[in-house]
Every structure is written in structure tokens, then in C-alpha cells.
XYZ file of N, CA, C and O in Angstrom:
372
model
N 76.479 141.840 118.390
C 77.239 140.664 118.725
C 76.389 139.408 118.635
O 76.952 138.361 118.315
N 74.716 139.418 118.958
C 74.381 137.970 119.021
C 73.711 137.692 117.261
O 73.070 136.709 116.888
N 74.026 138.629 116.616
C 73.830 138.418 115.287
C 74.960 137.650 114.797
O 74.747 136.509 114.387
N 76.111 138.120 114.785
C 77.082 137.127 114.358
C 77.277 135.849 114.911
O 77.571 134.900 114.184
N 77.064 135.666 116.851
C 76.975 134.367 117.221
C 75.882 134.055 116.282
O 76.171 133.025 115.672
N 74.642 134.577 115.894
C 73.767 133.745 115.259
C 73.928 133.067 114.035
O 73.695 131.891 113.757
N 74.315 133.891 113.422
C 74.853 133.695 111.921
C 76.206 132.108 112.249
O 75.953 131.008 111.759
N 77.250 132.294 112.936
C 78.071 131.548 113.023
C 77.362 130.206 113.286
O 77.691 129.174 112.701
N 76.128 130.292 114.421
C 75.739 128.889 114.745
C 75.035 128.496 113.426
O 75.449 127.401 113.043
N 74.127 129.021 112.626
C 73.471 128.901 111.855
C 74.626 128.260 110.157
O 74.296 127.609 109.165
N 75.657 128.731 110.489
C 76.814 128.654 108.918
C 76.915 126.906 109.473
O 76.476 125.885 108.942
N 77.894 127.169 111.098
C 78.362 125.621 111.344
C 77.187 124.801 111.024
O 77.343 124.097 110.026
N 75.768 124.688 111.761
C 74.814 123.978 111.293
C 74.959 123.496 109.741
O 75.417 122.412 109.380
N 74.588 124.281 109.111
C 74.534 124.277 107.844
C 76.047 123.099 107.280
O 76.060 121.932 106.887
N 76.812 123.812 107.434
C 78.031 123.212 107.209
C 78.341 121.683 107.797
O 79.439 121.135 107.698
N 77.144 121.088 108.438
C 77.397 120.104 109.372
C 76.741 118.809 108.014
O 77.308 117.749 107.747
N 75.722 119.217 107.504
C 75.068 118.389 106.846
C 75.612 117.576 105.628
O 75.207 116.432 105.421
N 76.652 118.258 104.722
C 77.354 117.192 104.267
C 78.408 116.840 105.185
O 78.844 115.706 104.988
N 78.947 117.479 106.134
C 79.919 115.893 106.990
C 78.597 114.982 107.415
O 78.959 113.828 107.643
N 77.760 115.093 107.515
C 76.896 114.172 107.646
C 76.377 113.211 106.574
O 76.094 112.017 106.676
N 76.332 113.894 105.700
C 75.944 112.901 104.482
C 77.461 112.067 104.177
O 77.433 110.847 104.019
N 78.663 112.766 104.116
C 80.452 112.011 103.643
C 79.763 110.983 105.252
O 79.057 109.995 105.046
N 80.043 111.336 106.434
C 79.676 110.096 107.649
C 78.988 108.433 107.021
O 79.418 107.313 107.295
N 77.712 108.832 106.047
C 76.685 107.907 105.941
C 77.805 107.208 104.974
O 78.533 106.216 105.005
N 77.566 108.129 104.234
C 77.835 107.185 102.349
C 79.267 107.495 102.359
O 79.626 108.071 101.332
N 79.818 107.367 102.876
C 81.416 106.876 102.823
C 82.180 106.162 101.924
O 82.387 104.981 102.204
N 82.702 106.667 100.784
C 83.288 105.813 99.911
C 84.771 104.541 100.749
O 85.226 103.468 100.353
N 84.999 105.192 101.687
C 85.942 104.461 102.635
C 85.466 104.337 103.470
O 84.400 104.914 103.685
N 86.219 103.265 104.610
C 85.860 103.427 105.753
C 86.788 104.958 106.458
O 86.253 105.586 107.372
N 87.996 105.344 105.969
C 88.897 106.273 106.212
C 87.941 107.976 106.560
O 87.906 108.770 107.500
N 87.168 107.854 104.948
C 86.711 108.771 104.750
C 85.243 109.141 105.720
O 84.636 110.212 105.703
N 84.961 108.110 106.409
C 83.917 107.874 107.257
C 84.358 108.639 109.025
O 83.804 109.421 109.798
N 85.808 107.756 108.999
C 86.622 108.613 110.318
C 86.989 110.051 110.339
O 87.190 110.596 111.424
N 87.078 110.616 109.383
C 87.701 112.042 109.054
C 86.317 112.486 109.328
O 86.192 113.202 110.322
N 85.077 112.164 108.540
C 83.397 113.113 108.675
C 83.238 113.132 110.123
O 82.873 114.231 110.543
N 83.468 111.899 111.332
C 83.276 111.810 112.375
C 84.300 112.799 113.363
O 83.926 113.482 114.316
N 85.246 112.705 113.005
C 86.576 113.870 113.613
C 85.765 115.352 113.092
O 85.977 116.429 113.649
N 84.957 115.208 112.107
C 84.503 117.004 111.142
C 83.387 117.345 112.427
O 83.226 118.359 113.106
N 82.895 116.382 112.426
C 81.333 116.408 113.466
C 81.475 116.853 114.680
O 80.850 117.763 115.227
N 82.762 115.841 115.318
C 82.738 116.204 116.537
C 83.185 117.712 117.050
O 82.776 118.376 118.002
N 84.247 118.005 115.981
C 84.692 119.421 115.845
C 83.595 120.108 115.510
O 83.537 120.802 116.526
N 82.625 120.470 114.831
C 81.798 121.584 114.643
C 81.008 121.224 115.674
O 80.772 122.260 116.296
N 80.340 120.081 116.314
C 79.662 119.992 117.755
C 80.286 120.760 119.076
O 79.583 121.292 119.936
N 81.589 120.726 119.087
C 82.251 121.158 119.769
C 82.227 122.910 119.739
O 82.275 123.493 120.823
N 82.159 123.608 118.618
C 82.185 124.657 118.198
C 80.922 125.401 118.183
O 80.855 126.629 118.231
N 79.571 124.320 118.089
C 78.625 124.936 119.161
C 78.150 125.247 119.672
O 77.273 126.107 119.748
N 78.828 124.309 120.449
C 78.504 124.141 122.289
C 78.945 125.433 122.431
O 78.153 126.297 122.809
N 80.400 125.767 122.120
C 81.121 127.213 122.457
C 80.583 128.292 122.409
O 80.551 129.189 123.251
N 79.970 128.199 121.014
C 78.957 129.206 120.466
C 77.974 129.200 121.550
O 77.891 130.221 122.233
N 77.416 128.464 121.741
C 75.893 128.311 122.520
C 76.311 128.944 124.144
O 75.444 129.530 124.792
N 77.788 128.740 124.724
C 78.039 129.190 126.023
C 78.145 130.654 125.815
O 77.454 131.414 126.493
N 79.061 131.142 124.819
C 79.586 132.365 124.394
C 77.867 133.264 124.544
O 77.666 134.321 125.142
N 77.022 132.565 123.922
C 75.904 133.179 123.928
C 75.044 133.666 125.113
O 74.650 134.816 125.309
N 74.830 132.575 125.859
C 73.925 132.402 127.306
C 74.873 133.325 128.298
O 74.433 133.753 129.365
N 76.722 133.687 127.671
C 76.930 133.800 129.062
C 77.725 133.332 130.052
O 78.359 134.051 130.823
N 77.712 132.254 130.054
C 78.375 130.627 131.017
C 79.579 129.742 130.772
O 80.154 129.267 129.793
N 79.652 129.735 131.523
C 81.221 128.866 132.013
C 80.898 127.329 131.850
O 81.591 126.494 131.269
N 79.326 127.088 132.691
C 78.917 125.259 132.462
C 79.184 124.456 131.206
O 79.456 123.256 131.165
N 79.076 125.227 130.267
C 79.628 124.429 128.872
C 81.096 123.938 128.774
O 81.255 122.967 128.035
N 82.225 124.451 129.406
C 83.021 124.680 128.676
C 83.840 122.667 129.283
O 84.956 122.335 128.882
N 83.076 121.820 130.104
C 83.225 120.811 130.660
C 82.818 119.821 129.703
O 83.500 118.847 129.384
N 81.478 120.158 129.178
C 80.835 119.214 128.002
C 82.200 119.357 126.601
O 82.723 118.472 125.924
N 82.383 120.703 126.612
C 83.705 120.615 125.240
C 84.581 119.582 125.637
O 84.605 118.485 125.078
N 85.340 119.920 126.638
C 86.385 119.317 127.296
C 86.087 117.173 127.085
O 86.596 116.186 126.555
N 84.856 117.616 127.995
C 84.480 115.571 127.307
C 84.243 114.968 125.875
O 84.632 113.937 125.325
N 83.434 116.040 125.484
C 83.173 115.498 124.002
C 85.093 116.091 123.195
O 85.426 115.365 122.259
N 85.638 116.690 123.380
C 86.670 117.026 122.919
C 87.697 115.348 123.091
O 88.290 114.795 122.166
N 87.620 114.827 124.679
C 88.520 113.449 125.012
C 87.851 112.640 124.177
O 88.457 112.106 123.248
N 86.233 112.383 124.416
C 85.853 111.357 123.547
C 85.864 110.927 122.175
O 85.522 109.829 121.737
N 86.508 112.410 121.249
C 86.396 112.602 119.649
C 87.693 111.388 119.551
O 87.916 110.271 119.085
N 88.464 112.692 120.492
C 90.010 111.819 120.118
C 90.251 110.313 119.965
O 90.623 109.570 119.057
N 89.798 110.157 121.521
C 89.596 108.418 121.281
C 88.809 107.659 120.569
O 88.970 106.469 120.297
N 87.865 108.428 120.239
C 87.214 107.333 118.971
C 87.513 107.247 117.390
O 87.083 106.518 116.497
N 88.817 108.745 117.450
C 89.296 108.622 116.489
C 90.603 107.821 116.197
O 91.185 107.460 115.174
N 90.812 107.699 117.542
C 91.825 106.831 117.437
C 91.676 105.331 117.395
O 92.416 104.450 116.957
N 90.373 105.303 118.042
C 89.938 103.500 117.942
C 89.896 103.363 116.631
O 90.764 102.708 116.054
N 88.845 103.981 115.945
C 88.591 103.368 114.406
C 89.651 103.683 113.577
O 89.648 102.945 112.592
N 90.847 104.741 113.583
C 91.947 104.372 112.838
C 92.603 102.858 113.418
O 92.853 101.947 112.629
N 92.755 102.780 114.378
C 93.436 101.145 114.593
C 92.416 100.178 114.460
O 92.732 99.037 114.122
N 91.442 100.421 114.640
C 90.504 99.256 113.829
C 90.685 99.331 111.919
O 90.233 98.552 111.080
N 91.310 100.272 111.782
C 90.781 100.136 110.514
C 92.503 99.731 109.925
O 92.625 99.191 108.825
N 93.397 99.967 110.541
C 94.455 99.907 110.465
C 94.934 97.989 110.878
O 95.530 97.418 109.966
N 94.757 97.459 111.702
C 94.771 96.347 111.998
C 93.792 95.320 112.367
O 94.148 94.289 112.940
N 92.407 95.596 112.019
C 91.205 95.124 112.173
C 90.925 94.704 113.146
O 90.280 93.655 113.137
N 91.267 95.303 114.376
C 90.786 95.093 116.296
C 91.088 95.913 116.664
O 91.697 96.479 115.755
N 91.103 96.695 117.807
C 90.975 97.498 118.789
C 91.682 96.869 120.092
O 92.608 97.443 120.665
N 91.392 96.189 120.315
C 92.247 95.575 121.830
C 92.622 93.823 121.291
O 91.879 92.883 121.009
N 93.750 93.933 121.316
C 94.576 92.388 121.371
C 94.432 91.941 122.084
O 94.512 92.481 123.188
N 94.126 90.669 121.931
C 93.507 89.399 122.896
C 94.478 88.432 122.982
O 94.666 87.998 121.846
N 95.319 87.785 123.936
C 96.526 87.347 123.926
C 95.318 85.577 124.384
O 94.633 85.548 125.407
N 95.349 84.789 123.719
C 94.543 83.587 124.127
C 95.383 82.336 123.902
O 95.068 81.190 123.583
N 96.620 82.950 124.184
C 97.510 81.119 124.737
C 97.682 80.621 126.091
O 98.276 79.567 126.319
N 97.106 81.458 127.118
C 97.124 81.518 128.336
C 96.438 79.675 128.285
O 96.209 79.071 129.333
């Protein structure tokens, strides 16, 4: 069993390095948000791996945050990229 967790952490690794390179050199900015949604998902996958391994339950809180935080930052930079701001500033007050 910790051969295949090994192998699995070792594939995702591997598999991480061009979403890392599509992240940098981004022919879009689009294509830049999708590598960052790829990342956070195989980071996420792991962490899992890495709990599945040791044993432990303590991981499964770090998924859970980095899981809220993917979302929302995937959702910021689609509406940044979608309407070029993030939070509307109402300044006729």
C-alpha cells in the first residue's frame, strides 16, 4: 500500500510541473486561472495523500481551507478578468 501512495505522490508531483510552467507563461490570462485551479487541486491531493500516509485526520482541515481558498481565488480572477475589478467602488457618495 505505501508503494502506490508513493508512486501516486511522486506521478501528482511530477504532473504538477507543467501546470506550473502553463501558470508562468500563460498565453492568456484565462489560461493562467485554469493552471492555478490545476495546482490547487493536485496540492490538495497531496495533502490527502500525505494524511492517507502518516495515518491522520489533522490534514483533512488544511484540504478543507486550501480547498475555500482555491475557489475564491478562482473566482476573484475570473471577475477580474471578466470586468477588470474585483470589488465595485460606488464613489458618488
Amino acid at each position: 500500500m505505501t508503494i502506490f501512495i508513493w508512486s501516486a505522490i511522486v506521478i501528482i508531483m511530477l504532473a504538477m510541473i507543467p501546470v506550473v510552467f502553463r501558470m508562468v507563461k500563460g498565453p492568456t490570462a484565462s489560461d493562467r486561472v485554469v493552471a492555478l485551479d490545476s495546482l490547487g487541486v493536485s496540492l490538495i491531493s497531496l495533502i490527502a495523500l500525505f494524511s492517507i500516509f502518516v495515518e491522520t485526520v489533522f490534514y483533512l482541515e488544511i484540504i478543507l481551507l486550501l480547498a475555500i481558498l482555491s475557489f475564491i481565488g478562482t473566482v476573484a480572477f475570473s471577475k477580474f478578468i471578466e470586468k477588470g475589478d474585483i470589488i465595485k467602488r460606488d464613489n458618488s457618495r
